[in-house]
Amino acid sequence: MTDYAKPLPKVTDESAPFWEGCRAQELRIQRCDSCARFRFPPQKMCRHCNSVEFTWAPVSGKGTVYSFTVPTNTSPGELPARGFDYPYAVALVELEGTDGVRIASNIVDCPVDEIAIDMPVEVTFDQVTDEITLPKFRRV
Amino acid sequence: MGSLSNVCSIVGIGETDYLVNSGRDPLLLALEAIRKAVDDAGLEPKDIDGIVSSSIDASGSEQFIASNLGLSNVSYTSEVTGLGGAACATVAHAAMAVASGMAHTVVCFRAFTPYDFTVGAKHNQSTLWAKASGVGEFLRPFGWSAMVDTFAMNCRRHMHEYGTTSAQLGAIAVAMRKHASMNPASIRSEPITLEDHQNSPFITQPLRELDGLISNNDGACAMIVTTTERARDLRQKPAKIMAAAQSLGSHPGLLWELSPFKPTITESEAAHIAPRLYAMAGLTPQDIDVAQIYDCYTYTVLTMLEDYGFCKKGEGGSFVEGGRIEIGGELPVNTHGGHLGEAYIHGFTHIVEGVKQMRGTSTAQVEDAETTLVASAVPGPTSALILGR
Ligand SMILES: [Zn+2]
């Protein structure tokens, strides 16, 4: 695990609870304490009611593919080396029970040409270093 | 105060050569484009009393511009944030400064070098990539790491919801390259066929190489804005600023790269601008004779044709077929060849081309064109102009 070469998240105070959740095998999303709406990526304030009070609430981890891409080559504006094996799929997963909140991830154990929009998926956790566990998704 | 409509005009334009990776200095590029725009207008550098720049520009601050040009009377400066979406907003800010009397002759400029997206962006607070951490941490570990990935994500959803095809995107690429082949300044000067497009390899599916911009060029553009009244005494036929608009869109907390997290991802921020823009100009989409629409990828043209009301949402694919957006068609788009064919100066070449169409000097001139839409980048903060003859 020490030779993991792909980009790692730079954990901030704001996002640390998300990554702690992943280490504990639980997908946690910010939920407003005032109006109960979910939001992702993290924000300091609820856009709906402007409350700054929120909870990192566990979600089921089930969802559907909302959209996906298949990066196949280096391309304009690319940040330094992806370190990924082409082709792979980046999926935008809409999380069940969150009223439409989406998260970016990869679909594992599924050939890229079998991935489709609306495909049901569920979270699976991939511990890539001692500190970081990434939430990935698999077909259900 | 009354409407900004037609109060100001673009009276001078300047462009450097567009070259691939020439290594030219961004400040020298900016100064060259500004000098040319000043000459084009029949003015002197000392006439400039306002400077508007794009915040990602690497040529340095407005103080470097003023210092090198010897401007001793600058009374207004501003820097517009928002990457490629900022282009038309620089002209809007210039027009507001002129209309309010803060300044009389304002230059807007953009020097682009590949540095802007690599080293430069890291020093720029207003760009997403400037952040050492933050939203990128939810994208990069999964291999979402290039600009094209965001456009591809939105495009795939558009294809799913509306049946848009890669070949329809190809019709856009073919049109841009046709116009580029008519423009001697173009970097990609050879026309392409739909078959070429369909045989082109994917960069990030569903987008192909020929869906994408020229990313490794450098060059600069500049425009001079003053009152329409004063424009009558200057050298060139003015391009009147009939309307200008700017928008952060409906979910401004989500920066451009996070646009696929918005509730509706197939509609861009352009949909927020369009009603205000047409109302200010007193026009409808049917009154637009030619359009200059930001084309870092073919998909942005498709979605903005819908969002600016040239067709219904979801019908962009069929709209672009059959040569409708080529010269001689119903709505020629990017008559300079756009970022796909001419050069990539982050939305500013589209403004220059809009002015040329209003003067009647484009290399793909639309006969009797009286109005042109100029639309800057989406997704994320965006801006647009309607220019008139
Ligand atoms: Zn709330």
XYZ file of C-alpha atoms and ligand atoms in Angstrom:
530
model
C 0.000 0.000 0.000
C 2.945 2.326 0.495
C 3.635 2.404 -3.253
C 0.151 3.650 -4.152
C 0.836 5.990 -7.110
C -2.549 7.544 -7.910
C -3.635 10.951 -6.612
C -4.708 11.006 -2.969
C -7.151 13.449 -1.399
C -5.615 16.311 0.540
C -7.785 16.068 3.596
C -8.911 19.401 5.101
C -10.572 20.166 8.433
C -13.797 20.589 6.503
C -13.628 17.225 4.777
C -11.922 15.120 7.456
C -15.206 13.635 8.762
C -15.970 12.324 5.268
C -12.664 10.451 5.097
C -12.983 9.248 8.706
C -16.349 7.790 7.683
C -14.783 5.961 4.762
C -12.117 4.489 7.059
C -14.984 3.241 9.231
C -16.677 1.730 6.134
C -19.495 4.253 6.288
C -20.442 6.836 3.649
C -21.248 10.103 5.447
C -22.699 13.187 3.778
C -23.322 16.657 5.248
C -26.969 17.102 6.282
C -28.335 20.467 7.416
C -29.526 20.360 11.047
C -32.131 22.997 10.337
C -33.852 21.855 7.103
C -32.483 18.274 6.861
C -31.293 18.678 3.266
C -28.155 16.802 2.204
C -25.295 18.488 0.362
C -22.092 17.392 -1.356
C -19.323 18.451 -1.787
C -19.095 19.973 1.706
C -20.092 23.599 2.237
C -19.932 25.783 5.327
C -23.524 26.970 5.059
C -26.778 25.438 3.844
C -27.745 27.071 0.552
C -31.427 26.542 1.314
C -31.803 27.955 4.831
C -28.347 29.470 5.535
C -27.875 27.427 8.690
C -24.258 26.681 9.578
C -25.258 23.726 11.764
C -24.941 20.325 10.132
C -24.250 16.664 10.802
C -22.129 14.211 8.835
C -24.993 11.750 8.415
C -24.538 8.158 7.235
C -26.323 7.221 4.001
C -27.188 3.777 2.661
C -24.407 3.768 0.077
C -26.840 2.604 -2.585
C -27.405 4.690 -5.676
C -27.563 4.859 -9.443
C -25.130 5.981 -12.135
C -26.160 9.510 -13.154
C -23.456 9.974 -15.771
C -19.977 8.624 -16.476
C -16.882 9.207 -18.551
C -14.124 6.998 -19.841
C -10.821 8.885 -19.905
C -8.706 7.170 -22.533
C -5.694 9.366 -23.025
C -3.878 12.418 -21.790
C -5.745 15.506 -22.774
C -5.754 19.318 -22.813
C -5.567 20.904 -19.396
C -4.710 17.682 -17.683
C -3.211 17.891 -14.252
C 0.006 15.973 -13.651
C -0.094 12.292 -14.479
C -3.274 10.533 -13.593
C -1.417 7.330 -12.824
C -4.440 5.363 -13.958
C -4.632 2.430 -16.313
C -6.618 3.407 -19.395
C -9.422 2.946 -20.032
C -11.251 3.331 -16.742
C -14.593 4.857 -15.845
C -15.320 7.868 -13.663
C -18.913 7.727 -12.505
C -21.191 10.310 -11.009
C -23.376 8.369 -8.575
C -26.693 9.722 -7.336
C -27.098 8.608 -3.739
C -30.330 7.013 -2.571
C -32.199 8.871 0.155
C -30.405 12.191 -0.349
C -32.811 13.909 -2.758
C -30.378 13.892 -5.636
C -26.953 14.397 -4.062
C -24.168 13.031 -6.276
C -20.642 11.847 -5.624
C -17.791 11.137 -8.037
C -16.173 7.710 -7.899
C -15.127 4.676 -9.899
C -17.156 1.605 -10.781
C -15.210 -1.502 -9.833
C -15.609 -5.078 -11.041
C -17.480 -3.976 -14.163
C -16.058 -3.623 -17.703
C -16.351 -0.013 -18.871
C -18.512 -0.969 -21.850
C -21.125 -2.471 -19.530
C -21.581 0.694 -17.468
C -24.825 2.510 -18.209
C -26.697 5.509 -16.875
C -29.325 4.486 -14.276
C -27.405 1.301 -13.423
C -27.918 0.488 -9.694
C -24.710 0.492 -7.672
C -23.623 0.293 -4.051
C -20.612 1.582 -2.184
C -17.579 -0.555 -1.458
C -14.541 0.718 0.390
C -11.030 0.535 -0.994
C -8.288 1.112 1.562
C -5.412 2.485 -0.511
C -3.071 3.740 2.234
C -2.986 3.608 6.035
C -4.777 6.967 6.148
C -7.007 6.930 3.090
C -9.909 4.691 2.182
C -11.680 5.600 -1.057
C -15.409 5.015 -1.589
C -15.889 3.049 -4.815
C -19.064 1.559 -6.264
C -20.019 -1.830 -7.680
C -22.972 -3.095 -9.682
C -25.872 -4.575 -7.739
C -29.479 55.503 -14.807
C -30.888 54.157 -18.045
C -30.028 51.020 -19.943
C -26.492 50.236 -21.037
C -27.837 49.221 -24.449
C -26.017 50.921 -27.348
C -24.385 53.512 -25.076
C -20.934 52.076 -25.792
C -19.208 50.459 -28.729
C -16.108 48.438 -29.467
C -14.039 50.765 -31.646
C -10.719 48.960 -31.877
C -9.513 45.369 -32.020
C -6.021 43.927 -31.898
C -4.670 40.392 -32.257
C -1.207 38.895 -32.232
C -0.342 35.961 -34.455
C -1.576 32.687 -32.997
C 1.258 30.184 -32.699
C 1.683 26.761 -31.148
C 3.962 26.733 -28.103
C 6.052 29.630 -29.352
C 7.311 30.494 -25.887
C 6.402 34.158 -26.320
C 6.171 36.290 -23.189
C 2.571 36.898 -22.060
C 3.159 40.556 -21.198
C 4.697 41.224 -24.627
C 1.721 39.484 -26.242
C -0.720 41.642 -24.275
C 1.159 44.843 -25.129
C 1.266 43.944 -28.835
C -2.475 43.245 -28.971
C -3.281 46.457 -27.092
C -1.043 48.560 -29.370
C -2.754 47.082 -32.407
C -6.214 47.744 -30.969
C -5.293 51.344 -30.209
C -3.922 51.833 -33.748
C -6.971 50.142 -35.234
C -9.212 52.635 -33.444
C -7.137 55.583 -34.604
C -6.170 56.444 -31.036
C -2.942 56.809 -29.069
C -1.987 54.711 -26.030
C -2.211 57.839 -23.867
C -5.937 57.942 -24.661
C -6.483 54.784 -22.598
C -7.788 55.599 -19.133
C -9.250 52.230 -18.185
C -7.958 48.635 -18.156
C -10.000 45.466 -17.700
C -8.290 42.093 -17.545
C -9.108 38.463 -16.948
C -7.914 37.238 -13.573
C -6.231 34.123 -14.938
C -4.120 36.194 -17.340
C -0.408 35.652 -16.752
C 0.813 38.887 -18.308
C 0.917 40.582 -14.935
C -1.161 43.295 -13.339
C -2.725 46.325 -14.980
C 0.202 48.254 -13.495
C 2.612 46.436 -15.816
C 0.367 47.263 -18.764
C 0.133 50.922 -17.778
C 3.824 51.179 -17.020
C 4.967 49.696 -20.330
C 2.503 51.657 -22.445
C 3.294 54.853 -20.554
C -0.287 55.427 -19.438
C -0.382 58.257 -16.935
C -4.107 58.811 -16.741
C -5.656 55.476 -15.776
C -8.787 56.125 -13.735
C -10.431 52.702 -13.803
C -9.210 49.109 -13.563
C -10.922 45.821 -12.895
C -10.090 42.158 -13.094
C -12.846 39.720 -13.989
C -12.801 36.268 -12.434
C -14.312 33.171 -13.950
C -11.851 31.652 -16.428
C -13.204 31.385 -19.989
C -16.577 32.645 -18.835
C -15.029 36.035 -18.074
C -14.299 37.087 -21.647
C -17.475 38.983 -22.536
C -17.716 40.303 -18.979
C -14.508 42.299 -19.503
C -16.321 44.245 -22.231
C -19.373 44.588 -19.977
C -17.221 46.031 -17.186
C -15.535 48.391 -19.634
C -18.904 49.569 -20.952
C -20.187 50.172 -17.417
C -17.088 52.209 -16.613
C -17.506 54.312 -19.747
C -21.268 54.738 -19.339
C -20.857 55.875 -15.743
C -18.085 58.338 -16.554
C -15.430 56.521 -14.528
C -13.349 56.302 -17.695
C -13.639 57.260 -21.361
C -11.481 54.818 -23.311
C -11.113 51.371 -21.803
C -9.031 48.479 -23.070
C -9.990 44.852 -22.424
C -7.353 42.236 -23.124
C -6.325 38.638 -22.657
C -2.936 37.103 -23.303
C -3.060 33.327 -23.269
C -0.194 30.905 -22.946
C -0.326 27.245 -21.861
C 1.336 28.503 -18.653
C -2.068 29.775 -17.481
C -3.358 26.265 -16.876
C -0.194 24.829 -15.431
C 2.072 27.016 -13.331
C -0.055 30.136 -13.597
C -3.256 28.679 -12.273
C -1.583 27.648 -9.060
C -0.845 31.281 -8.282
C -4.332 32.470 -9.053
C -6.765 32.630 -6.146
C -9.829 32.725 -8.333
C -9.257 29.449 -10.082
C -10.278 26.087 -8.857
C -6.857 24.633 -9.352
C -5.329 27.353 -7.199
C -6.595 25.524 -4.165
C -4.080 23.163 -2.665
C -7.032 21.230 -1.351
C -10.783 21.491 -1.469
C -13.123 20.154 -4.105
C -10.358 18.531 -6.113
C -9.998 15.952 -3.383
C -13.369 14.519 -4.354
C -12.414 14.229 -8.037
C -8.676 13.570 -8.517
C -8.415 10.308 -6.555
C -10.932 8.822 -8.992
C -9.099 9.987 -12.115
C -11.290 13.006 -12.861
C -8.300 15.174 -13.608
C -8.600 16.983 -16.932
C -10.789 19.828 -18.166
C -12.330 17.550 -20.750
C -13.610 15.194 -18.047
C -16.158 17.737 -16.831
C -17.459 18.515 -20.320
C -17.611 14.799 -21.096
C -19.628 14.114 -17.932
C -22.244 16.727 -18.863
C -22.254 15.640 -22.510
C -22.898 11.975 -21.652
C -25.954 12.975 -19.649
C -27.199 15.156 -22.527
C -26.848 12.161 -24.851
C -28.822 10.047 -22.383
C -31.637 12.543 -21.848
C -32.033 13.763 -25.426
C -30.464 11.172 -27.724
C -27.677 13.518 -28.823
C -25.050 11.670 -30.872
C -21.323 11.908 -31.437
C -22.004 12.516 -35.138
C -24.085 15.572 -34.221
C -21.131 16.893 -32.228
C -19.118 16.124 -35.354
C -21.295 18.493 -37.398
C -20.134 21.280 -35.071
C -16.468 20.338 -35.522
C -16.911 20.228 -39.305
C -18.477 23.720 -39.320
C -15.729 25.232 -37.155
C -12.997 23.741 -39.335
C -14.731 24.911 -42.516
C -14.664 28.471 -41.177
C -11.087 28.043 -39.949
C -10.029 27.002 -43.447
C -11.267 30.375 -44.725
C -9.267 32.300 -42.094
C -5.518 32.712 -42.781
C -4.851 33.220 -39.040
C -6.032 29.701 -38.222
C -3.721 27.143 -36.661
C -5.836 24.205 -37.861
C -6.371 25.402 -41.402
C -7.455 22.151 -43.071
C -11.167 21.349 -43.264
C -12.382 18.001 -41.896
C -15.240 15.664 -42.780
C -17.783 14.043 -40.532
C -15.989 10.768 -41.215
C -12.712 12.272 -39.980
C -14.522 13.230 -36.785
C -16.048 9.809 -36.279
C -12.663 8.143 -36.846
C -10.940 10.446 -34.399
C -9.870 8.735 -31.147
C -11.630 9.440 -27.882
C -9.930 11.727 -25.379
C -12.455 11.156 -22.636
C -15.521 9.300 -23.863
C -17.861 10.457 -25.230
C -15.621 13.295 -26.523
C -13.088 12.753 -29.300
C -9.884 14.534 -30.220
C -11.679 16.448 -32.958
C -14.293 17.637 -30.429
C -11.551 19.556 -28.645
C -9.800 22.885 -28.688
C -6.268 23.840 -29.675
C -4.831 23.856 -26.171
C -1.152 24.491 -26.671
C -1.153 27.806 -28.537
C -0.311 31.312 -27.402
C -1.431 34.762 -28.412
C -3.427 37.755 -27.267
C -6.501 39.808 -28.126
C -7.501 43.340 -27.112
C -10.578 45.516 -27.586
C -11.118 49.262 -27.082
C -14.455 50.396 -25.642
C -15.720 53.968 -25.683
C -19.049 55.782 -26.110
C -20.987 55.170 -29.308
C -21.237 58.931 -29.688
C -17.458 59.332 -29.665
C -17.072 56.287 -31.915
C -18.496 58.296 -34.822
C -15.317 60.406 -34.898
C -12.968 57.405 -34.838
C -11.443 55.368 -37.643
C -13.591 52.214 -37.653
C -17.254 51.482 -37.992
C -18.281 50.817 -34.354
C -19.648 47.519 -33.116
C -22.390 48.702 -30.790
C -22.769 46.892 -27.489
C -26.506 46.277 -27.717
C -26.536 44.080 -24.623
C -24.179 42.629 -22.044
C -24.842 40.152 -19.250
C -22.977 38.123 -16.671
C -24.072 35.256 -14.416
C -22.838 32.954 -11.705
C -25.709 30.598 -12.492
C -28.100 28.910 -10.129
C -25.576 27.075 -7.946
C -22.604 29.410 -7.696
C -21.118 27.491 -4.769
C -20.308 24.751 -7.208
C -17.339 25.922 -9.255
C -17.177 25.141 -12.949
C -15.563 21.781 -12.533
C -18.306 20.691 -10.145
C -21.117 21.570 -12.524
C -22.048 17.878 -12.881
C -23.137 17.980 -9.227
C -25.877 20.523 -9.948
C -29.512 19.433 -10.026
C -29.797 20.005 -13.786
C -26.547 19.429 -15.614
C -27.677 19.616 -19.223
C -28.650 23.271 -18.850
C -25.808 25.782 -18.568
C -25.524 29.198 -16.923
C -26.240 30.653 -20.361
C -29.917 29.935 -19.714
C -29.765 32.493 -16.889
C -28.213 35.143 -19.094
C -30.341 34.734 -22.197
C -33.567 36.446 -21.024
C -31.701 39.490 -19.669
C -29.485 39.710 -22.707
C -32.299 39.657 -25.261
C -34.401 42.044 -23.165
C -31.578 44.593 -22.999
C -31.057 44.408 -26.747
C -34.780 44.399 -27.520
C -34.223 41.333 -29.679
C -35.180 37.669 -29.836
C -32.961 34.742 -30.870
C -34.544 34.924 -34.326
C -33.038 38.408 -34.752
C -29.450 37.147 -34.366
C -27.679 36.888 -37.736
C -24.456 35.160 -36.677
C -23.218 33.706 -33.375
C -19.765 33.392 -31.786
C -20.088 30.682 -29.153
C -17.293 29.466 -26.879
C -16.092 26.128 -28.180
C -13.462 24.564 -25.991
C -15.381 21.418 -26.890
C -18.134 20.907 -29.460
C -20.549 20.166 -26.631
C -20.447 23.726 -25.261
C -21.694 25.026 -28.614
C -24.514 22.490 -28.639
C -25.746 23.286 -25.153
C -25.465 27.057 -25.612
C -27.426 26.985 -28.884
C -30.216 25.546 -26.754
C -29.694 27.801 -23.746
C -29.597 30.976 -25.882
C -32.913 29.929 -27.399
C -31.985 29.074 -30.992
C -33.746 25.751 -30.491
C -35.521 23.944 -27.665
C -33.598 22.223 -24.874
C -32.519 18.847 -26.180
C -32.817 19.766 -29.863
C -29.293 21.126 -30.262
C -28.185 17.897 -31.916
C -30.605 18.109 -34.799
C -30.211 21.903 -34.992
C -26.510 21.706 -35.894
C -27.028 19.125 -38.653
C -27.335 19.844 -42.345
C -24.978 22.815 -42.450
C -27.287 25.108 -40.490
C -24.395 26.564 -38.472
C -22.001 26.803 -41.434
C -21.453 29.927 -43.521
C -24.447 30.163 -45.865
C -26.634 28.383 -43.300
C -29.433 29.774 -41.175
C -27.174 30.671 -38.208
C -23.451 30.600 -38.977
C -21.501 29.916 -35.763
C -17.850 30.818 -35.075
C -17.067 32.306 -38.453
C -13.400 32.664 -37.435
C -13.073 28.942 -36.842
C -13.387 29.159 -33.067
C -11.175 27.499 -30.508
C -11.447 24.260 -32.470
C -9.905 25.728 -35.614
C -8.468 29.229 -35.392
C -6.853 29.538 -31.935
C -7.663 29.308 -28.243
C -7.531 32.663 -26.476
C -10.120 31.800 -23.830
C -13.208 33.339 -25.433
C -11.589 36.584 -26.593
C -11.196 35.607 -30.250
C -14.982 35.263 -30.341
C -15.375 38.916 -29.332
C -12.883 40.035 -31.985
C -14.751 38.003 -34.601
C -18.078 39.483 -33.507
C -16.645 42.963 -34.118
C -15.355 41.922 -37.558
C -18.795 40.610 -38.524
C -20.327 43.960 -37.562
C -17.701 45.789 -39.606
C -18.157 43.438 -42.551
C -14.518 42.307 -42.535
C -14.707 38.650 -41.451
C -12.994 36.042 -43.588
C -16.358 34.250 -43.531
C -18.540 37.323 -43.675
C -22.282 36.848 -43.259
C -23.881 39.120 -45.807
C -25.747 42.056 -44.272
C -25.183 40.776 -40.741
C -26.605 43.368 -38.351
C -26.408 41.504 -35.035
C -24.147 38.913 -33.483
C -24.296 36.996 -30.229
C -20.956 36.508 -28.488
C -21.079 33.908 -25.711
C -18.276 33.034 -23.297
C -17.557 29.731 -21.575
C -19.903 27.471 -19.688
C -20.272 25.711 -17.301
C -19.583 28.007 -14.357
C -19.555 31.805 -14.274
C -20.310 33.083 -17.760
C -21.043 36.228 -19.739
C -22.293 37.272 -23.156
C -22.743 40.222 -25.493
C -25.006 41.131 -28.362
C -23.153 43.368 -30.787
C -24.901 45.401 -33.462
C -23.974 47.266 -36.585
Zn -30.762 24.004 5.600
